[in-house]
PDB file of C-alpha atoms in Angstrom:
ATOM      1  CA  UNK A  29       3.492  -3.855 -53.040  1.00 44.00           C
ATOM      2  CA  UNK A  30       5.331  -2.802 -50.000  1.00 43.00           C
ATOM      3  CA  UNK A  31       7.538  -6.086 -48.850  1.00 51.00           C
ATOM      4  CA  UNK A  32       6.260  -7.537 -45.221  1.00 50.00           C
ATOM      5  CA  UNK A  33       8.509  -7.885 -42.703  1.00 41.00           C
ATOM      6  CA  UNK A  34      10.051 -11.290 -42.608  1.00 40.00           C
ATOM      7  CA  UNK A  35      10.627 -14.062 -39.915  1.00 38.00           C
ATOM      8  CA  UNK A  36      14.197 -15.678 -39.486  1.00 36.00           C
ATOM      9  CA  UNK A  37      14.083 -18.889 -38.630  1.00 36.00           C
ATOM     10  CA  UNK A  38      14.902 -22.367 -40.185  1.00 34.00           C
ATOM     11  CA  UNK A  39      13.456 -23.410 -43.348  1.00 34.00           C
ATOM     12  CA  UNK A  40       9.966 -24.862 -43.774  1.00 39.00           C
ATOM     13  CA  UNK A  41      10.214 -28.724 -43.011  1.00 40.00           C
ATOM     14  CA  UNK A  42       6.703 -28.776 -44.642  1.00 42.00           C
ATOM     15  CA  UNK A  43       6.506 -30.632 -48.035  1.00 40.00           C
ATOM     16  CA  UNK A  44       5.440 -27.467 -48.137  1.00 38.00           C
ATOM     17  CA  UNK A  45      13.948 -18.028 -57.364  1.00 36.00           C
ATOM     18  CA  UNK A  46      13.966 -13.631 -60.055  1.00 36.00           C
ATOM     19  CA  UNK A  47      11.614 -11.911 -61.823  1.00 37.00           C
ATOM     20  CA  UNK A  48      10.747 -13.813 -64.730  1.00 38.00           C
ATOM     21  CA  UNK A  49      11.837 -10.939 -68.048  1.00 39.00           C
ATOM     22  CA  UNK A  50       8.442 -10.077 -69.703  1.00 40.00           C
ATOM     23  CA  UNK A  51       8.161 -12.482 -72.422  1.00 40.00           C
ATOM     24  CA  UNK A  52      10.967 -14.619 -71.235  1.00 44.00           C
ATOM     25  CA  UNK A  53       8.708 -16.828 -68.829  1.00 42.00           C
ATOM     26  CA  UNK A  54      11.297 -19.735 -69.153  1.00 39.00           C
ATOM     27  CA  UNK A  55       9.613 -20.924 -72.554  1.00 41.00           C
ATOM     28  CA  UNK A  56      11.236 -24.000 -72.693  1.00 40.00           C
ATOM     29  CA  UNK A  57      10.096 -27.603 -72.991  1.00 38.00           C
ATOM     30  CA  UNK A  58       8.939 -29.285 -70.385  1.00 38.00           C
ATOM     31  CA  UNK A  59       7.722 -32.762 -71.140  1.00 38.00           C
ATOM     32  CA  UNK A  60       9.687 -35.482 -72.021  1.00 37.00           C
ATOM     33  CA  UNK A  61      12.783 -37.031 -70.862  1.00 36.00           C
ATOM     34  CA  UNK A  62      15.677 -35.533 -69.109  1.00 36.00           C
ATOM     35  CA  UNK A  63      19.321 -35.620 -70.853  1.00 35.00           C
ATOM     36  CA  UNK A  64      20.534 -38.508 -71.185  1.00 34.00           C
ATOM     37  CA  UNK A  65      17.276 -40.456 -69.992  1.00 35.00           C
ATOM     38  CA  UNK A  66      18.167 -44.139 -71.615  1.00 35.00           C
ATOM     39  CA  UNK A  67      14.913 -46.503 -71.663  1.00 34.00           C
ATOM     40  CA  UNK A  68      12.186 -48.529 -73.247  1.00 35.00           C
ATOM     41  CA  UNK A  69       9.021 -47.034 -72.210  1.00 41.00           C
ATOM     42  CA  UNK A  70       8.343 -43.892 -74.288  1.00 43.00           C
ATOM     43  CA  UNK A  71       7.702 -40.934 -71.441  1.00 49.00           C
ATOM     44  CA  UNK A  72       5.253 -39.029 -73.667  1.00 88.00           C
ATOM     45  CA  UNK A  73       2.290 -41.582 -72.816  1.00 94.00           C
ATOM     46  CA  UNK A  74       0.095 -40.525 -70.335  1.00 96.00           C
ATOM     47  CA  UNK A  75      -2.058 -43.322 -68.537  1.00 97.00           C
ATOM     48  CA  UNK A  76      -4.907 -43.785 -66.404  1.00 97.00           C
ATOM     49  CA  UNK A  77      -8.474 -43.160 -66.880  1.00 97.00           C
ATOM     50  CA  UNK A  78      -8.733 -39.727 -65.228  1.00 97.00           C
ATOM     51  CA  UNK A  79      -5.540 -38.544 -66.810  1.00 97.00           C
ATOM     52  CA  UNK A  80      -6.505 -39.608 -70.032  1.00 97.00           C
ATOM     53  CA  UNK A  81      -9.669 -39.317 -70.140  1.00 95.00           C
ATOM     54  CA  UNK A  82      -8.692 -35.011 -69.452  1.00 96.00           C
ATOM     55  CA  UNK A  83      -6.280 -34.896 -72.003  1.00 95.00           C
ATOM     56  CA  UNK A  84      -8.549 -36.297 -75.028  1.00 93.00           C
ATOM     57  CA  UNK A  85     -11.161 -32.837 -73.764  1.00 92.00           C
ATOM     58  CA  UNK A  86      -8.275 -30.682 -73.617  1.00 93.00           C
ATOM     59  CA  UNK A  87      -7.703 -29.104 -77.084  1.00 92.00           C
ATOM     60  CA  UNK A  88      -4.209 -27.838 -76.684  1.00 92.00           C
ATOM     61  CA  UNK A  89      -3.152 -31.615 -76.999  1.00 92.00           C
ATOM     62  CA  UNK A  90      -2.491 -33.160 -80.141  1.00 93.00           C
ATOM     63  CA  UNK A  91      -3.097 -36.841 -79.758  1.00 93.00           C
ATOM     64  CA  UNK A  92      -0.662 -39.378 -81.578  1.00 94.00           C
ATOM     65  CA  UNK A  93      -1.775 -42.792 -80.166  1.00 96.00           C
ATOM     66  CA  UNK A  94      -4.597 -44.171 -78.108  1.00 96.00           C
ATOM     67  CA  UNK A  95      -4.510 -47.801 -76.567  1.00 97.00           C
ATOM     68  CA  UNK A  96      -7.081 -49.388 -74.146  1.00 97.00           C
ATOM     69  CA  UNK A  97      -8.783 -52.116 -72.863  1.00 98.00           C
ATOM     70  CA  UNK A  98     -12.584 -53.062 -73.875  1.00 96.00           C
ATOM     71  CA  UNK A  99     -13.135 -52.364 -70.220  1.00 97.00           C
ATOM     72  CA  UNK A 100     -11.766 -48.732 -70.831  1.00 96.00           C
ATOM     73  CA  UNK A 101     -13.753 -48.188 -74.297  1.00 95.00           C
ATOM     74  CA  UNK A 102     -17.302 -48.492 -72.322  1.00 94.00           C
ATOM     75  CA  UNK A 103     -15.542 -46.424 -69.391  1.00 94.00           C
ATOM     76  CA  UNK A 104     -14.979 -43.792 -71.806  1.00 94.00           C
ATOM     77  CA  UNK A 105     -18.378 -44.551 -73.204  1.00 92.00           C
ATOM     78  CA  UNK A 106     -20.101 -43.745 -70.453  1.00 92.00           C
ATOM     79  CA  UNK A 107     -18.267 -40.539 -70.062  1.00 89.00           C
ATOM     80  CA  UNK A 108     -19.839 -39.785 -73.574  1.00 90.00           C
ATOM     81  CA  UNK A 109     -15.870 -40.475 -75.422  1.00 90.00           C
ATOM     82  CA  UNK A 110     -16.262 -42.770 -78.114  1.00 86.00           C
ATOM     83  CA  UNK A 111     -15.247 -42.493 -81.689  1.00 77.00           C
ATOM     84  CA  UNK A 112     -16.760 -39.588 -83.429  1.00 73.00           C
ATOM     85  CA  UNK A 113     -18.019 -38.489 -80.428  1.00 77.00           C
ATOM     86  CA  UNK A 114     -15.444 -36.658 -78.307  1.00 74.00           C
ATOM     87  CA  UNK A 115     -12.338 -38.978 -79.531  1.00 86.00           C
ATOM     88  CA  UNK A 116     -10.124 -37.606 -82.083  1.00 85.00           C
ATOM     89  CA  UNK A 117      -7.957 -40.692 -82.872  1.00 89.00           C
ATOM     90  CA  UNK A 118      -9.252 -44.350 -83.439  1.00 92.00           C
ATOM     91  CA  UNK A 119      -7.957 -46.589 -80.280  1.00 94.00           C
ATOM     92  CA  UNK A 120      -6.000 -49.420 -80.569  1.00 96.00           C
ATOM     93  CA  UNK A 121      -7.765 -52.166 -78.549  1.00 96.00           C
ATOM     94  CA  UNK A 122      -5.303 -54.021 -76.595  1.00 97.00           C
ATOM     95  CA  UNK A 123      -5.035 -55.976 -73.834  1.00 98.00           C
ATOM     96  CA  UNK A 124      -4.033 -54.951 -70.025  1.00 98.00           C
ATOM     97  CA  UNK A 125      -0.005 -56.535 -70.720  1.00 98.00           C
ATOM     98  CA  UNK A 126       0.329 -55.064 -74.034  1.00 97.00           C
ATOM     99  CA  UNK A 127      -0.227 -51.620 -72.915  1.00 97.00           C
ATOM    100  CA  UNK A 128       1.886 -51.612 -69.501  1.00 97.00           C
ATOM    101  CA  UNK A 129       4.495 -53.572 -72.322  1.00 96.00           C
ATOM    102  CA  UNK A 130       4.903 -49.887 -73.833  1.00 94.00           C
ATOM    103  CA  UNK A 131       4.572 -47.877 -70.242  1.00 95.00           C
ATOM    104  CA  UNK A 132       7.294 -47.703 -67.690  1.00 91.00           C
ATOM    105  CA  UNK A 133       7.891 -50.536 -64.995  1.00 93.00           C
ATOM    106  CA  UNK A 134       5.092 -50.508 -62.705  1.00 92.00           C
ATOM    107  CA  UNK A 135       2.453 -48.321 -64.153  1.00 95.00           C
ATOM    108  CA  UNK A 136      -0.604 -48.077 -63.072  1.00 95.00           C
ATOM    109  CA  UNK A 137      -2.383 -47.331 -66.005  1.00 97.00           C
ATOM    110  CA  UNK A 138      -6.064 -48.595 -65.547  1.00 97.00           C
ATOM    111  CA  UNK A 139      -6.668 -50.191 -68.817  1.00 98.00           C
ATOM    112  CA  UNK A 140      -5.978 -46.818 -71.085  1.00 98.00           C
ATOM    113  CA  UNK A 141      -2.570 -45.296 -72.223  1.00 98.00           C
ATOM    114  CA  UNK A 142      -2.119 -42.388 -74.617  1.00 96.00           C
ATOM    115  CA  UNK A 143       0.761 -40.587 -76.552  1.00 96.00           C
ATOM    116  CA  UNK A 144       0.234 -36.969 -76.412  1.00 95.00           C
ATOM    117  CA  UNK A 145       2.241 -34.207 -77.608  1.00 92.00           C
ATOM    118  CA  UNK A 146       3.649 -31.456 -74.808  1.00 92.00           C
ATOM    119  CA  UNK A 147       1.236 -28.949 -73.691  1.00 92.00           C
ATOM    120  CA  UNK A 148       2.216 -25.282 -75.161  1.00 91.00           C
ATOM    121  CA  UNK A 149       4.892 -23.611 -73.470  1.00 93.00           C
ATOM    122  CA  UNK A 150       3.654 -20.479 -71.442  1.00 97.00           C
ATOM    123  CA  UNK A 151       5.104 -17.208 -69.819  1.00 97.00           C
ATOM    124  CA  UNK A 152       4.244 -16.450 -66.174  1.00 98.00           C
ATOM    125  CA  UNK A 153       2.260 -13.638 -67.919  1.00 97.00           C
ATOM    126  CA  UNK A 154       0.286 -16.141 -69.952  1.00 97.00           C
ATOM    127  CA  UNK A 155      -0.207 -18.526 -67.095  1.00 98.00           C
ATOM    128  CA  UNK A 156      -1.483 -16.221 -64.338  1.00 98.00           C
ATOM    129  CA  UNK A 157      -3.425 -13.958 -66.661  1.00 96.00           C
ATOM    130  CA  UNK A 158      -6.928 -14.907 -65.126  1.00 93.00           C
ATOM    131  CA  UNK A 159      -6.133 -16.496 -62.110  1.00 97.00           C
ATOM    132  CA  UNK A 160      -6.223 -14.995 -58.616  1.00 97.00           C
ATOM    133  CA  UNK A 161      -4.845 -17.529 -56.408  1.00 98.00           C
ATOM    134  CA  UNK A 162      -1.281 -19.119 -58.169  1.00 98.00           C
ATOM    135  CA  UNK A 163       1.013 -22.119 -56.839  1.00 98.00           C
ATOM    136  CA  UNK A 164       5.019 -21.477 -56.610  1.00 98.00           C
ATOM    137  CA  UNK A 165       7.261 -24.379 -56.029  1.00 98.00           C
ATOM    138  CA  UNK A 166      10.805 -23.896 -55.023  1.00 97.00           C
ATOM    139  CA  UNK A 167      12.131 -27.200 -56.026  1.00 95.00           C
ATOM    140  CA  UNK A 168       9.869 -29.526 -55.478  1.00 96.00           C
ATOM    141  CA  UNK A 169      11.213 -32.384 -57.777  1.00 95.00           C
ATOM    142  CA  UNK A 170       9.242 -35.775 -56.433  1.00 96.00           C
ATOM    143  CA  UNK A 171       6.284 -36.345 -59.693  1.00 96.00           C
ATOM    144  CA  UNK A 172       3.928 -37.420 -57.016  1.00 96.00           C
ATOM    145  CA  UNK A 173       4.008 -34.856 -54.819  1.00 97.00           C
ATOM    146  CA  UNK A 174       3.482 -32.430 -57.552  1.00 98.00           C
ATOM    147  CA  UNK A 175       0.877 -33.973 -59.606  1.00 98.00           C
ATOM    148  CA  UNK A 176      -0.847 -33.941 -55.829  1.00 98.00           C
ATOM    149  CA  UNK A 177      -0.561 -30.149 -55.558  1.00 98.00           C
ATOM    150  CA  UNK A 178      -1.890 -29.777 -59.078  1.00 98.00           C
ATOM    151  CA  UNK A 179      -4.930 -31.729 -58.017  1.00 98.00           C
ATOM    152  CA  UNK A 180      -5.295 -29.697 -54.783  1.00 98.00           C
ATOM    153  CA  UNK A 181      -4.553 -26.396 -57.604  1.00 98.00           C
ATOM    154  CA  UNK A 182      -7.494 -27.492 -59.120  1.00 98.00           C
ATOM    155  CA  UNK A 183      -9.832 -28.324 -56.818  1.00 98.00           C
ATOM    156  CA  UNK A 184      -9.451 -25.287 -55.065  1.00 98.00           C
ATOM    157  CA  UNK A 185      -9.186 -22.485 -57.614  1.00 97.00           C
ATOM    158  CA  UNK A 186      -5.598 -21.849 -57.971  1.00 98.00           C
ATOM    159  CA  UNK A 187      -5.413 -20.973 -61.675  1.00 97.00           C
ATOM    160  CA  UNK A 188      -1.759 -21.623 -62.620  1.00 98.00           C
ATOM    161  CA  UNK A 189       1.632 -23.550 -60.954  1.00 98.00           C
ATOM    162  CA  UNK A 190       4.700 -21.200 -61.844  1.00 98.00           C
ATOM    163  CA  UNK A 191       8.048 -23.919 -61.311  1.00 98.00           C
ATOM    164  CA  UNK A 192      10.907 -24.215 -62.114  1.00 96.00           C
ATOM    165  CA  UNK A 193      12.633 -25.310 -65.591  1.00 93.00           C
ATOM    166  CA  UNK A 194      15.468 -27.402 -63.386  1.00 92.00           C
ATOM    167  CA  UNK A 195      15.214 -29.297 -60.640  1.00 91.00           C
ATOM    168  CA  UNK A 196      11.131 -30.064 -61.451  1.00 94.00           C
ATOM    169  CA  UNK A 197       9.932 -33.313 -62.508  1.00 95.00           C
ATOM    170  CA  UNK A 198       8.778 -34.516 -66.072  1.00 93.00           C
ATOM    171  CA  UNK A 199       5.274 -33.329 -66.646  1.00 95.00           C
ATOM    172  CA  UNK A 200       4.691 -36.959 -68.157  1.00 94.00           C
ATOM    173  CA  UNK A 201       2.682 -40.147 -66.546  1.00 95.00           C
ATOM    174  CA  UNK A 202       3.560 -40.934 -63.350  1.00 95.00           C
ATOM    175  CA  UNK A 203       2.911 -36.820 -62.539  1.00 97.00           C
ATOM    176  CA  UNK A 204      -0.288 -36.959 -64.950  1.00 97.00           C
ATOM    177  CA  UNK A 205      -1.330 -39.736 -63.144  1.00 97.00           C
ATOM    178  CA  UNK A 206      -1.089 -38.112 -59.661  1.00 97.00           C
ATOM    179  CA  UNK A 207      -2.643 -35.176 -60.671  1.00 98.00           C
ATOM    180  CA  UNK A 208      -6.041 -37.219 -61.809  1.00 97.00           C
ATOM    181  CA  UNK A 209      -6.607 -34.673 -64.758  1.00 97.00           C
ATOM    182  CA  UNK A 210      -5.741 -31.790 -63.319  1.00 98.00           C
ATOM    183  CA  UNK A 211      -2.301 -31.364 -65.628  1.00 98.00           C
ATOM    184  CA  UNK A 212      -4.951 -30.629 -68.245  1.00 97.00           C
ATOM    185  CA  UNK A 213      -6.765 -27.661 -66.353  1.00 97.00           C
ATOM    186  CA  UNK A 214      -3.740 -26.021 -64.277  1.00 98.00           C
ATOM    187  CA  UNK A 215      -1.788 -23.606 -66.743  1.00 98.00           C
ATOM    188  CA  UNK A 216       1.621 -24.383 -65.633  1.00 98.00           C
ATOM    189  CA  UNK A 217       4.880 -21.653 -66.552  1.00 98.00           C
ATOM    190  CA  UNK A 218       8.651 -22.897 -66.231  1.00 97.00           C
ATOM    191  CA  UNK A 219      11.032 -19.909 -65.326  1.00 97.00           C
ATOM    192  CA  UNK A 220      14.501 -19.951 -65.301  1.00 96.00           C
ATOM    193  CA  UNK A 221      14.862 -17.873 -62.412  1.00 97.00           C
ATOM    194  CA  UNK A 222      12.465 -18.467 -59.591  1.00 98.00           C
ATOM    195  CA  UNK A 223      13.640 -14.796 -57.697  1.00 97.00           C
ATOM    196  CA  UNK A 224      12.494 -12.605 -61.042  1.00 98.00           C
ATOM    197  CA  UNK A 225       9.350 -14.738 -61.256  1.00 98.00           C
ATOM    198  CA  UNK A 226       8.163 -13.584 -57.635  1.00 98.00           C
ATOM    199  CA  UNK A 227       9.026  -9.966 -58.628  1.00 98.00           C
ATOM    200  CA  UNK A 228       7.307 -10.332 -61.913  1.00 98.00           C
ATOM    201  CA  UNK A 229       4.138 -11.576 -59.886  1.00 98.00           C
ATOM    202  CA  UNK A 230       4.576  -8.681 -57.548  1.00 98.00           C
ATOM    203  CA  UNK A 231       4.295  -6.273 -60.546  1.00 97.00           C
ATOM    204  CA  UNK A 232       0.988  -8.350 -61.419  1.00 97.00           C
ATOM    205  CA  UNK A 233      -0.358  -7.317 -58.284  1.00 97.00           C
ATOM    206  CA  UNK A 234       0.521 -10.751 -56.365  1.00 98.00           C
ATOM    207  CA  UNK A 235       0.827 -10.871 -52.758  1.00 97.00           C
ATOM    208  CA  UNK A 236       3.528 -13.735 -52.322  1.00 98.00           C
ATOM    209  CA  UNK A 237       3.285 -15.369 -49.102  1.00 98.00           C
ATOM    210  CA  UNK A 238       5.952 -18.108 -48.752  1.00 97.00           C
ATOM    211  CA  UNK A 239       4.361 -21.522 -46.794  1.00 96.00           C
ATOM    212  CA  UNK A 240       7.209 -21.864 -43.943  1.00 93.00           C
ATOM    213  CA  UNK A 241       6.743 -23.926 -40.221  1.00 88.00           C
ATOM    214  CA  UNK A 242       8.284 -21.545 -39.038  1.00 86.00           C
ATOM    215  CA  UNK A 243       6.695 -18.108 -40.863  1.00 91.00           C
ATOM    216  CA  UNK A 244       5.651 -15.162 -38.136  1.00 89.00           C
ATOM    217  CA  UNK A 245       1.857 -14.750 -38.684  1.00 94.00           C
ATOM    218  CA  UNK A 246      -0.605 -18.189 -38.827  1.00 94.00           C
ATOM    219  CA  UNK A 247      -2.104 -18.667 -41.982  1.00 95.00           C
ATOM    220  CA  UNK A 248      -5.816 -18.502 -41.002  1.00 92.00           C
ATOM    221  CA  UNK A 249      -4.892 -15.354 -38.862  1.00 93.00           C
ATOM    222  CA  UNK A 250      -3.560 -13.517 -42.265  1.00 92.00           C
ATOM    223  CA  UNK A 251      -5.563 -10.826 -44.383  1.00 91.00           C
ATOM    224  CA  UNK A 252      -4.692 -11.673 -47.485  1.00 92.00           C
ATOM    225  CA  UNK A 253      -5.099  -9.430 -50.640  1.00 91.00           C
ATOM    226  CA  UNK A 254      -7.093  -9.912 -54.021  1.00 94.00           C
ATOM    227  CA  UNK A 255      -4.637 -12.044 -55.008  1.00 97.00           C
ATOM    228  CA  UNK A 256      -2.028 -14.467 -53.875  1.00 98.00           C
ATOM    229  CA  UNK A 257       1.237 -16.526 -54.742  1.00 98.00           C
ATOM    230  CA  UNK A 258       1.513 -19.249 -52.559  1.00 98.00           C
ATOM    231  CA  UNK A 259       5.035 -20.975 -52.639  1.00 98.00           C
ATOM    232  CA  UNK A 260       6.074 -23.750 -51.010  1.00 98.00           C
ATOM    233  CA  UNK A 261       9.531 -25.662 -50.576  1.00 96.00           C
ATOM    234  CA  UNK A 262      10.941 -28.935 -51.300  1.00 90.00           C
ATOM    235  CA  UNK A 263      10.801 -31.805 -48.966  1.00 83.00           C
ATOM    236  CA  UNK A 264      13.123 -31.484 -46.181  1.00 81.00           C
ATOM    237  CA  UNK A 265      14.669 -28.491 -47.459  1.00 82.00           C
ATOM    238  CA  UNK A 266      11.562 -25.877 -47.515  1.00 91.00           C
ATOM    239  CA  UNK A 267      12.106 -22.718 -48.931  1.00 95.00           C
ATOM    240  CA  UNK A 268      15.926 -21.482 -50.205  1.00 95.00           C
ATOM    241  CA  UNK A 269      17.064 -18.673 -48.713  1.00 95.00           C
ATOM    242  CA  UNK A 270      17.080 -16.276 -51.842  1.00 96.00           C
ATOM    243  CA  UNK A 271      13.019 -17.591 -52.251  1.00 97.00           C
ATOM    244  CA  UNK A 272      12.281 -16.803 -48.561  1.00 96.00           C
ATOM    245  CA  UNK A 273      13.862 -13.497 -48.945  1.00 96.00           C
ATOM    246  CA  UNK A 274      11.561 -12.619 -52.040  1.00 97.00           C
ATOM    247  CA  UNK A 275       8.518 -13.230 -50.610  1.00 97.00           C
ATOM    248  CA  UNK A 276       6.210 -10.623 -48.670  1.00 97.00           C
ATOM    249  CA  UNK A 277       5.964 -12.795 -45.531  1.00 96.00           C
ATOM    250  CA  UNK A 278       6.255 -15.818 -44.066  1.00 97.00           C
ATOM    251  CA  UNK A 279       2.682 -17.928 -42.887  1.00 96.00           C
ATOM    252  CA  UNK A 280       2.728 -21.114 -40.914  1.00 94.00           C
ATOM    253  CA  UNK A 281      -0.019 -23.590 -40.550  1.00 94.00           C
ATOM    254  CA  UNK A 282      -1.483 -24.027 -36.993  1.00 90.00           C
ATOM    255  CA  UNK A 283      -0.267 -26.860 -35.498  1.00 85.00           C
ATOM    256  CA  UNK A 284      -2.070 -28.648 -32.286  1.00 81.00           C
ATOM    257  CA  UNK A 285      -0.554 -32.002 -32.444  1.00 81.00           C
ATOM    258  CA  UNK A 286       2.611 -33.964 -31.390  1.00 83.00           C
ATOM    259  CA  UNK A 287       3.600 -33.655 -35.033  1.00 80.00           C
ATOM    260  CA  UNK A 288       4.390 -29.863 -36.503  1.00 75.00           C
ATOM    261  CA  UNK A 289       4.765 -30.519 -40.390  1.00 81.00           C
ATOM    262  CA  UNK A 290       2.793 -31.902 -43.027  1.00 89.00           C
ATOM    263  CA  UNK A 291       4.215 -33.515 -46.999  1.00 93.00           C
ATOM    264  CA  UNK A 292       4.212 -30.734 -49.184  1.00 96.00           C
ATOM    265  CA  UNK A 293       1.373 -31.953 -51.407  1.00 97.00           C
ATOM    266  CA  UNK A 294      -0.504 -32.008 -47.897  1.00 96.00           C
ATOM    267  CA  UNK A 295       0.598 -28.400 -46.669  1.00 96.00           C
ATOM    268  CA  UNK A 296      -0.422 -27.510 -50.574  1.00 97.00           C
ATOM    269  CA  UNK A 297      -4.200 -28.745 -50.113  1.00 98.00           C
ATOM    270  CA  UNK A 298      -4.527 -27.423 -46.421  1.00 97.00           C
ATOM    271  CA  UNK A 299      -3.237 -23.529 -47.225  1.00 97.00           C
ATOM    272  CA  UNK A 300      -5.189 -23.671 -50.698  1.00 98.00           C
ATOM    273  CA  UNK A 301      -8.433 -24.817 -48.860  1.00 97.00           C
ATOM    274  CA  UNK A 302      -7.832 -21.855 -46.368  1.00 96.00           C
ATOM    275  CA  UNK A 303      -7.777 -19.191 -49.364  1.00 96.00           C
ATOM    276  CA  UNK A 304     -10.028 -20.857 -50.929  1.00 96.00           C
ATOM    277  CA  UNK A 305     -12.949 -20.780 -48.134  1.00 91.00           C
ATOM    278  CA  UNK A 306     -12.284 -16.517 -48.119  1.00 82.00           C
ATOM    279  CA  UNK A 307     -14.284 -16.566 -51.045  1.00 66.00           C
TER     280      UNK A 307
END
């Protein structure tokens, strides 16, 4: 695909790097603590009803411990999860202080915690194979910001989030809990090198369009392809140079108010709704 021409200008201020070798698709883990993480709580729980309740339906997670409230039991009851029905491990029945006991400080976890194994590790190949409309994130490293974009991912269509294996956030609870479920139903790739990734999407017939304040065309105004790579920047920073460079043009959101940008999980659900609606 013939590159676009690009806008100069600053970097996105919008919450708004490589081709990715075949096969190489930065197949490393991604759940779990960082190096050197020292704590209590165990970071492969996931908590929080919608969270959880998509990870027992999801069959590429192996479930290791269930613990809930009575409250939660008939929640998941209703939702037709009860043992031998939809629930592959018996629950521990706890109470609301004994579970956020063996979460992190200040979890929110809604009566119902689980210990999951990581979801499989998958190559930008594998992730985008049936998707048309994909997520890129240069950087963005704040859990709640990205569980928010994987909500917005799944809610309108975008098939797959291709980030980064550094500077990303654990894919564990607070991020599961953001993302209401939607960690389970995104495919999500880790590269290594963000640059080869956008060329690698380019070769699977990707337009990449790079979310930036200041981009030359307005989003709405834009004829987009079959399919799209939308990437967006970290807060405050937007899009690195090297990313901006890759991409086969800049679009902007139309602005109309005093303010001109938007959080990045907020740009994310605006640009996504705008593809989406194109049918």
């Amino acid at each position: 695909m013939s590159k676009r021409k690009l806008a100069p200008g600053p970097h996105h201020r919008n919450d708004a790097p490589s081709r990715s070798r075949k096969g190489d698709g930065g197949r490393k883990p991604h759940h779990g603590a960082p190096k050197g993480h020292k704590g209590g709580a165990d970071e492969s729980f996931i908590y929080g009803f919608h969270a959880v309740s998509s990870a027992l339906l999801n069959p590429e997670r192996k479930i290791l411990r269930l613990m809930m409230t009575r409250n939660a039991e008939n929640d998941l009851a209703s939702e037709g999860l009860s043992l031998g029905s939809g629930l592959p491990i018996s629950p521990e029945i706890m109470t609301s202080e004994e579970i956020a006991a063996a979460l992190p400080p200040g979890a929110v976890h809604q009566g119902i915690a689980l210990k999951v194994s990581a979801l499989p590790d998958l190559s930008l190949d594998e992730a985008c194979a049936d998707s048309r409309t994909v997520v890129v994130l240069d950087q963005v490293t704040d859990p709640h910001n990205f569980g928010a974009i994987l909500r917005s991912a799944a809610v309108f269509g975008a098939g797959a989030l291709i980030t980064t294996d550094r500077n990303s956030p654990p894919l564990g609870g607070v991020l599961a809990k953001s993302a209401s479920g939607a960690l389970e139903k995104v495919k999500i790739a880790k590269v290594t090198n963000l640059v080869r990734a956008l060329d690698e999407l380019k070769d699977l017939g990707f337009e990449v369009i790079g979310l930036d304040g200041e981009g030359e065309i307005s989003l709405p105004d834009f004829k987009t392809g079959p399919k799209v790579a939308l990437v967006l920047g970290a807060e405050g920073a937007g899009l690195r140079r090297l990313t901006r460079e890759h991409c086969d043009i800049l679009a902007r959101l139309p602005a109309s108010g005093p303010m001109r940008s938007l959080n990045v999980s907020n740009a994310a659900a605006v640009a996504l709704y705008e593809l989406a609606r194109r049918g």
